[in-house]
Coordinates of C-alpha atoms in Angstrom, one line a residue:
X1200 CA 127.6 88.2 85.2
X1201 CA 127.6 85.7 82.1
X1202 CA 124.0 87.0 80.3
X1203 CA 124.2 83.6 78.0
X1204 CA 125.7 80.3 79.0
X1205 CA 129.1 78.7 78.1
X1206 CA 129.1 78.5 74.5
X1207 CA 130.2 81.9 73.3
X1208 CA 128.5 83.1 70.2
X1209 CA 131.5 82.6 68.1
X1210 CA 130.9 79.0 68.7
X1211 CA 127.2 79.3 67.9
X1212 CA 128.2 81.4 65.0
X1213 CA 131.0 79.5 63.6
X1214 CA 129.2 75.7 64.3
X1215 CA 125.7 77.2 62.8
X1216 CA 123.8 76.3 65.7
X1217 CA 121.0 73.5 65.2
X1218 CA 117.7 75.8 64.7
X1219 CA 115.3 73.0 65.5
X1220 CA 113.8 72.3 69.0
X1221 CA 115.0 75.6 70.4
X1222 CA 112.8 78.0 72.8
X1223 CA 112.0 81.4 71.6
X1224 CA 111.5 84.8 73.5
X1225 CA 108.3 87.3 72.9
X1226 CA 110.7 89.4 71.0
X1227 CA 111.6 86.6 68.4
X1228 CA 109.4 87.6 65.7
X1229 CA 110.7 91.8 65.9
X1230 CA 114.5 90.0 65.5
X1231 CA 113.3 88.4 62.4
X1232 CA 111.3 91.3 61.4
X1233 CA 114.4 93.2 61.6
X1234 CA 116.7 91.2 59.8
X1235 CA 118.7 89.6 62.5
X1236 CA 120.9 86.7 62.7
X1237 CA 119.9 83.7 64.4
X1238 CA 121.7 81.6 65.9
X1239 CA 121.3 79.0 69.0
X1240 CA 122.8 80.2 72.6
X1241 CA 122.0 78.7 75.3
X1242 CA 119.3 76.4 74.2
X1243 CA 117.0 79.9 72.6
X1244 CA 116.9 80.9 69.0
X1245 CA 118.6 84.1 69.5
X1246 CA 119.9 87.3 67.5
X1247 CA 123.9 87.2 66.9
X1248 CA 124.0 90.9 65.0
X1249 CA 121.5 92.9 62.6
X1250 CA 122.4 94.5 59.2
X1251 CA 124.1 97.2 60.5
X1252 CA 127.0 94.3 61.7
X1253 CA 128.7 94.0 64.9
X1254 CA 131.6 96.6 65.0
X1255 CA 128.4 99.3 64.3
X1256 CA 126.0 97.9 66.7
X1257 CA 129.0 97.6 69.3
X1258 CA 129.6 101.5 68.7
X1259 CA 125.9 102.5 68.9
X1260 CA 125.8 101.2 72.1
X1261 CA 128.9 103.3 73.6
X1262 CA 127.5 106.1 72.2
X1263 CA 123.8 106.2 71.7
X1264 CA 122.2 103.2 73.3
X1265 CA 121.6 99.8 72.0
X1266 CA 119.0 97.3 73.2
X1267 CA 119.1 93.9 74.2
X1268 CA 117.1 90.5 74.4
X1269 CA 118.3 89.4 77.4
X1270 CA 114.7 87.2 78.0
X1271 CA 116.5 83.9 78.3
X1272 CA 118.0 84.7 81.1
X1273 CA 116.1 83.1 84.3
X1274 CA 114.1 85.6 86.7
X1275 CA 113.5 84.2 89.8
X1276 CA 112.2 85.3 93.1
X1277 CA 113.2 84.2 96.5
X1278 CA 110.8 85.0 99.3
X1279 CA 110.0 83.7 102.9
X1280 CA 107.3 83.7 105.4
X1281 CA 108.6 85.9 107.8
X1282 CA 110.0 88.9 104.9
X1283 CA 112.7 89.5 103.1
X1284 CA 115.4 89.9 105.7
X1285 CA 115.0 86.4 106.7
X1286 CA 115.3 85.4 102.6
X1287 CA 118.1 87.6 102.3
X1288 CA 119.8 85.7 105.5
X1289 CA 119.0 82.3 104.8
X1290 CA 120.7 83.3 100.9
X1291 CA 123.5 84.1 102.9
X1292 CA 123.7 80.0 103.0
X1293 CA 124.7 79.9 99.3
X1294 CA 126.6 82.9 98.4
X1295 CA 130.0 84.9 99.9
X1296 CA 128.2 88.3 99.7
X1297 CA 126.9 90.4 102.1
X1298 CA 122.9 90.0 101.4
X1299 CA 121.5 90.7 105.1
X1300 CA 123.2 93.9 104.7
X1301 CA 121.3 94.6 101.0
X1302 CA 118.3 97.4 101.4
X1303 CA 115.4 97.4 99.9
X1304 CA 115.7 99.1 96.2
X1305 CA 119.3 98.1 96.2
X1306 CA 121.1 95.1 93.7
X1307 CA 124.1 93.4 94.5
X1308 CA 126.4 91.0 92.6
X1309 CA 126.2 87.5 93.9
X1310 CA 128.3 84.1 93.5
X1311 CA 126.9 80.8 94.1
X1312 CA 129.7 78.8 95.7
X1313 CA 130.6 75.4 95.3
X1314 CA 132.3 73.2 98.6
X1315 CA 135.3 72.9 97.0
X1316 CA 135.4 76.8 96.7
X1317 CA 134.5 77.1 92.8
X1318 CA 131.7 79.1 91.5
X1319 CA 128.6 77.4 90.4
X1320 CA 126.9 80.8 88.9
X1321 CA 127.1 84.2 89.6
X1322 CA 124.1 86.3 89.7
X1323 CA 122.4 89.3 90.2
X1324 CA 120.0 89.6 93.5
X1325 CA 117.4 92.8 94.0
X1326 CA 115.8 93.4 97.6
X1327 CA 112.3 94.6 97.3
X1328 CA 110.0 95.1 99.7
X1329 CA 108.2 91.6 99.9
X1330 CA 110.7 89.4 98.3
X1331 CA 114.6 88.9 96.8
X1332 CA 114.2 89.2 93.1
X1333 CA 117.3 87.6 91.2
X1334 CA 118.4 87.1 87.9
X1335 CA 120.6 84.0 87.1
X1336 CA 122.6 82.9 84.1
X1337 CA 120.3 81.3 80.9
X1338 CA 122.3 77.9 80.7
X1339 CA 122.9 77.6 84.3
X1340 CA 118.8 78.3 85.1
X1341 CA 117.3 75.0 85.8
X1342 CA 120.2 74.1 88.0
X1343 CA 120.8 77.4 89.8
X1344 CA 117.0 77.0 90.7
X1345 CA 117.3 73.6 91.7
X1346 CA 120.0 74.6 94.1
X1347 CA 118.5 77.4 95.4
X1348 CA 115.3 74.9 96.5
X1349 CA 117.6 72.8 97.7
X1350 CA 119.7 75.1 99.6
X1351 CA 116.9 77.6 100.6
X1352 CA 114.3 75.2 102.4
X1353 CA 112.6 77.6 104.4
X1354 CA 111.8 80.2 101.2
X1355 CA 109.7 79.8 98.7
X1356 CA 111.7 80.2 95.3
X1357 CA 109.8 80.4 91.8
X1358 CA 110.7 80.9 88.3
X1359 CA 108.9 84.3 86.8
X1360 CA 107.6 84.2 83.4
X1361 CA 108.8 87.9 82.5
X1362 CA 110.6 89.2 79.3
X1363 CA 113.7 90.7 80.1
X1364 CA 115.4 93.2 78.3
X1365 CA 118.7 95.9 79.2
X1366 CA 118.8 99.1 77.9
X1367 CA 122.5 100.6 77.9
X1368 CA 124.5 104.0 76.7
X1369 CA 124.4 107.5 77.2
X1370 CA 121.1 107.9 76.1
X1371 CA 119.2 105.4 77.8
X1372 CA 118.5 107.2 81.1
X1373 CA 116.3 109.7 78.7
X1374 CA 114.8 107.1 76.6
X1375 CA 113.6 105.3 79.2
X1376 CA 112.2 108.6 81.7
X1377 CA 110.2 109.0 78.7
X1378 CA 108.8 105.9 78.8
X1379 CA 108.8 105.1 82.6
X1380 CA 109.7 108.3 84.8
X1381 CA 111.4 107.7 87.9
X1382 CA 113.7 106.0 85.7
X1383 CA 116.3 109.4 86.3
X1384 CA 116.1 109.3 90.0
X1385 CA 118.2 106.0 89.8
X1386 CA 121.8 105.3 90.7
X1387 CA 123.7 102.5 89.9
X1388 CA 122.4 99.3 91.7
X1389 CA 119.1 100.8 92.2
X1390 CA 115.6 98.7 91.6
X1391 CA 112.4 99.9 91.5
X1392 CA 108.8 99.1 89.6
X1393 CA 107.8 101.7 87.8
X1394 CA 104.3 102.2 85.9
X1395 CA 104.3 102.7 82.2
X1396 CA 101.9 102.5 79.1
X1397 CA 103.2 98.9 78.6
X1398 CA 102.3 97.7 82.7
X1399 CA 104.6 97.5 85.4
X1400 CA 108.5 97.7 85.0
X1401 CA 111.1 96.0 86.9
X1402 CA 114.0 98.4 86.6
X1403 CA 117.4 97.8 87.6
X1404 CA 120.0 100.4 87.0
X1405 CA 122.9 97.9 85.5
X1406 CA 124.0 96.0 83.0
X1407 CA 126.6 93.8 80.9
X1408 CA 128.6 96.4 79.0
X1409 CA 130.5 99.1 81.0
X1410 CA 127.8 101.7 80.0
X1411 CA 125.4 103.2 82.2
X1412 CA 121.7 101.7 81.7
X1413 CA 119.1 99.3 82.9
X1414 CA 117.7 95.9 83.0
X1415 CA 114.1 95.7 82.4
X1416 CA 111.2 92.7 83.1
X1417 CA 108.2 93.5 81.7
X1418 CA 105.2 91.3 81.2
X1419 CA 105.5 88.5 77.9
X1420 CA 102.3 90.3 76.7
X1421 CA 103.8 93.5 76.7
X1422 CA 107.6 92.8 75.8
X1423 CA 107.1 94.0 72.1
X1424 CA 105.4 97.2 72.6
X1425 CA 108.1 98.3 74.9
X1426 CA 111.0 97.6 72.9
X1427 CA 109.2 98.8 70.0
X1428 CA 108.7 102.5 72.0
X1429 CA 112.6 102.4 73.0
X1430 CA 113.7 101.5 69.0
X1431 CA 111.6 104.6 67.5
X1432 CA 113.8 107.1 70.0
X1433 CA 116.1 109.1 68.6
X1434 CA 119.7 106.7 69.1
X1435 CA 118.9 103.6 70.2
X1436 CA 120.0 100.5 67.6
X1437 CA 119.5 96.6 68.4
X1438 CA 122.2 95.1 69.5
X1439 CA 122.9 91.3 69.3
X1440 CA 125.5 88.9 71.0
X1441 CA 128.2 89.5 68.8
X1442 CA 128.5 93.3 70.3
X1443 CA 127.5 92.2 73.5
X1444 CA 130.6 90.3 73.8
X1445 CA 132.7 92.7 73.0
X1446 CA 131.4 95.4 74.9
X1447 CA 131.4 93.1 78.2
X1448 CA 135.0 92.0 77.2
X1449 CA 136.3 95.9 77.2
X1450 CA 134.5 96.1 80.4
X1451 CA 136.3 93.4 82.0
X1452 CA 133.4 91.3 82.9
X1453 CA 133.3 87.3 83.4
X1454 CA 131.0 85.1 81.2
X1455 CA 130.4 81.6 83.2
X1456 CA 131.5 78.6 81.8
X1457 CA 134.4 80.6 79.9
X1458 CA 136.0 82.5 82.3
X1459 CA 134.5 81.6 85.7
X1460 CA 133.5 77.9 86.9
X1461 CA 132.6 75.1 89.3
X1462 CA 136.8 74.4 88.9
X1463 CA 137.4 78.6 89.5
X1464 CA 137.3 80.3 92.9
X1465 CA 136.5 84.2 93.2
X1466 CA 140.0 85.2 94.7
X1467 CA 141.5 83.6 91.4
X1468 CA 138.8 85.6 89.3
X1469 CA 139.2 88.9 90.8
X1470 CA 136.2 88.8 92.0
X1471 CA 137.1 89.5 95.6
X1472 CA 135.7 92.7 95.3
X1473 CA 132.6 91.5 95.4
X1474 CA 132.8 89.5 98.8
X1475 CA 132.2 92.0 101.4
X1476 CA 134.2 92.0 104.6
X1477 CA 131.4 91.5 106.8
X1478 CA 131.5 88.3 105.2
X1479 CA 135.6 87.9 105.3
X1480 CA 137.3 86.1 108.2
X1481 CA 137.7 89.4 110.6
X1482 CA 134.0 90.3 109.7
X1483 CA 131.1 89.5 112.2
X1484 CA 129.1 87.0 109.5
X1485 CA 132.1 85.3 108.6
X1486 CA 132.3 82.2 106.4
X1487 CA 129.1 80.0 106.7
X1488 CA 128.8 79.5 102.9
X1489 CA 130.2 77.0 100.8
X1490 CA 133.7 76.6 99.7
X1491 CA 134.4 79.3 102.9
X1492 CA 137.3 77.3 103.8
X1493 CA 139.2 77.9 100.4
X1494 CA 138.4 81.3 99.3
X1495 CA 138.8 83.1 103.2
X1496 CA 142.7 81.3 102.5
X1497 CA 143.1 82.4 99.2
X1498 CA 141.9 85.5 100.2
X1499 CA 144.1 85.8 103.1
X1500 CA 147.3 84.1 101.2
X1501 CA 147.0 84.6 97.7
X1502 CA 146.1 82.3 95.3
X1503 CA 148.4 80.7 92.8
X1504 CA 147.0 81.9 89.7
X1505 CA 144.9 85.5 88.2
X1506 CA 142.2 86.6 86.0
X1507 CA 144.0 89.5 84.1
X1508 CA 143.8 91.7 81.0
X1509 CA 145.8 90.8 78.4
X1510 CA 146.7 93.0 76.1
X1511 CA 148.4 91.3 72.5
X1512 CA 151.2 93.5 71.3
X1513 CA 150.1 92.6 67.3
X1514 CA 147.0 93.3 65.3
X1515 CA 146.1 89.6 65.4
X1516 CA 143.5 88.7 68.3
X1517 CA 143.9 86.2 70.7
X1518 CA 141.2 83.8 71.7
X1519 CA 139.7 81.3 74.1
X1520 CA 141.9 78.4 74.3
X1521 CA 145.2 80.2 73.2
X1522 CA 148.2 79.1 75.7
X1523 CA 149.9 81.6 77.6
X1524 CA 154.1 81.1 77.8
X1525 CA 156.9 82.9 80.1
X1526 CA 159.9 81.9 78.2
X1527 CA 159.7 77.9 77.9
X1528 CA 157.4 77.4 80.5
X1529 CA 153.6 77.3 80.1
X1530 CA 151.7 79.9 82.2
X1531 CA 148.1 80.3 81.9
X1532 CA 145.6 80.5 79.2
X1533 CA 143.1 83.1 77.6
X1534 CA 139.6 82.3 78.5
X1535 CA 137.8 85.3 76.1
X1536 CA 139.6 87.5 73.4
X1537 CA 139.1 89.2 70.5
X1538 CA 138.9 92.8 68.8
X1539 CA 137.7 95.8 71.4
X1540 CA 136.1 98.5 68.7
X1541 CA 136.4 101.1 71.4
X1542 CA 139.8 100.8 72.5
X1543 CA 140.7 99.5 68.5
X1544 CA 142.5 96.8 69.2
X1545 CA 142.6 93.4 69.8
X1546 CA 142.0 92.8 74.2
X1547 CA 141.9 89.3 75.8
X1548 CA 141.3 87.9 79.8
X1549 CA 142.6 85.0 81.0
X1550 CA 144.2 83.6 84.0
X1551 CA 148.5 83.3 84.7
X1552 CA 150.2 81.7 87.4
X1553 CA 150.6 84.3 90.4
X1554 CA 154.5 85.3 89.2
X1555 CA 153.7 86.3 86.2
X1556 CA 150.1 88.4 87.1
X1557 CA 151.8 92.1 87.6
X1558 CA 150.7 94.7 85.2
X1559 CA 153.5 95.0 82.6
X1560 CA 154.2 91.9 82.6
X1561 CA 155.1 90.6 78.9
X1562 CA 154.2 86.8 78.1
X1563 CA 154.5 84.7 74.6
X1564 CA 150.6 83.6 73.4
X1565 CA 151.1 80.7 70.9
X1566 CA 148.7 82.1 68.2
X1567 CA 148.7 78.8 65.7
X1568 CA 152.1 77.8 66.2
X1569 CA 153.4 80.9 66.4
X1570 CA 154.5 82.9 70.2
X1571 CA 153.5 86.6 69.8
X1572 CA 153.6 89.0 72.8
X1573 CA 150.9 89.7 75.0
X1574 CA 151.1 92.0 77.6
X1575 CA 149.6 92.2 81.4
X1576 CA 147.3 95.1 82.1
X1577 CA 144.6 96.0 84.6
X1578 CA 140.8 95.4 84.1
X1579 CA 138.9 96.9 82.7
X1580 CA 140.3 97.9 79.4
X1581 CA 137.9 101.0 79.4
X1582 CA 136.4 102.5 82.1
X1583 CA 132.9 102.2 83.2
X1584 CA 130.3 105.2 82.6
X1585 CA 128.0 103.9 85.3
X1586 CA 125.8 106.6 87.1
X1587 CA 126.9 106.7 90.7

């Protein structure tokens, strides 16, 4: 899932962001107060790195725990008249995945379909015992809501005005027991509200980097006492978009609008994974959501281009944007690269016609003029440290 929108904080960064007219999360003044970075993503005035710099903040996080201001992100809960298993069926509408099937304490990634088979969002959807809690991208929120309404006439579906926050890294299962216990009985996917000096948490056991961790809504009221708790343990640095980035990209994970869209289908993401096959043509809830036609083909014949790692043979990364050759012939095209401070080098994903997609295979990127080799490798770059 995205966590932002489709300008990438290097754009923000780079452009300067206009810093008038933007909304703010209850966390904005403790950025400031720790010497952040502003910048503008996704229509909030948000941190892009602290002093301690990205490369730093990036590391922390892989081997401490860093925490994030993920409060622009929309919260939203889905519920209908006769429970939750009627919500979670009439989602079913909407998205490829199996959410019928979903129990309650249990999260699942989702994919809002277009007709045409592209991806209009992909989110995150809980199952609790009254309602379907979900968590949808912070530039797509008004419209993923809107289509949700639309789409969901029989449920009730509001915005929640929560803070949001992820905690990720080794040490955030024992930062956060300390603060919340229960927090250690969690697996990956798990939800649960748990009581804690600063109200009720919303705990989800995931997040956006590759690390094991949570997501956490809390109250607005009580947003800065709780991340204020988590920065005095021992480990645990603030982490801005800068790192964020790159610890998703060593993960492998897509941001919408960069390298998923309305004009992308899963199966060309690599994101069939996440389409289960209850859902698939053999399964016994086939099809039935948008775009079914498309993606159950592509799924069953291939499509004719890949989301894959790439992997550039130099020092020099390679970006968004940067055109993707086999010999004379144009092939594809990076959707997010740069420098992976884990794996200490530059990393890239993007998407090559199906011919050229196998793992080893080496293609030209033109890097300013120049063709520099880039090689095909599988995703993700390093592997995930989730708690299973």
């Amino acid at each position: 899932m995205d966590r932002g929108g489709a300008r990438t904080w290097h754009e923000a960064w780079l452009n300067g962001g206009a810093m008038t007219d933007l909304m703010t999360t209850p966390l904005t003044p403790l950025h400031e107060e720790l010497g952040a970075r502003m910048t503008e993503f996704a229509g909030y005035r948000m941190p892009v790195q602290y002093p301690m710099g990205v490369m730093r903040e990036h590391v922390a996080c892989r081997t401490g725990a860093g925490l994030f201001d993920v409060s622009h992100m929309g919260q939203v809960t889905i519920a209908h008249p006769d429970g939750p298993d009627a919500a979670a069926r009439a989602l079913e509408a909407l998205v490829p995945q199996n959410v019928a099937g979903l129990k309650a304490g249990r999260q699942r990634y989702a994919l809002l379909t277009t007709e045409s088979g592209g991806i209009l969002d992909d989110l995150m959807v809980a199952r609790r015992d009254g309602d379907l809690f979900v968590v949808v991208n912070a530039a797509n929120a008004q419209a993923d809501i809107a289509h949700l309404r639309a789409g969901l006439p029989g449920c009730e579906v509001a915005r929640v005005d929560r803070a949001l926050v992820a905690l990720q890294g080794p040490r955030a299962e024992a930062v956060l027991e300390a603060i919340a216990p229960g927090a250690a009985e969690m697996s990956f996917m798990d939800v649960r509200a748990l009581p804690s000096d600063h109200g009720e948490l919303w705990v989800s056991r995931s997040g956006y980097t590759g690390e094991d961790g949570f997501e956490i809504s809390v109250a607005r009221e009580h947003a800065d006492g709780l991340a204020r708790a988590m920065l005095d343990a021992e480990g645990v640095e603030p982490v801005g978009l800068g790192a964020r980035d790159s610890l998703r990209l060593e993960a492998g994970l897509c941001l919408h609008g960069q390298d998923i869209d309305a004009g992308t289908s899963p199966v060309e993401a690599n994101l069939v994974w996440s389409i289960q096959k209850i859902r698939r043509s053999d399964g016994d809830r086939a099809g039935g959501f948008p775009g079914a036609g498309r993606i159950l083909r592509e799924i069953a014949d291939g499509p004719a281009r890949l989301r894959v790692g790439l992997l550039p043979q130099g020092r020099a990364p390679m970006r968004a944007g940067v055109e993707l050759f086999a010999g004379s012939r144009a092939v594809g095209r990076i959707t997010s690269g740069g420098f992976g401070p884990s794996i200490e080098r530059p990393l890239a994903m993007g998407y090559v016609d199906i011919d050229q997609a196998d793992v080893g295979t080496t293609l030209e990127g033109d890097l300013r003029g120049r063709r520099l080799p880039v090689r095909v490798v599988a995703l993700p770059f390093r592997a995930p440290t989730y708690r299973r």
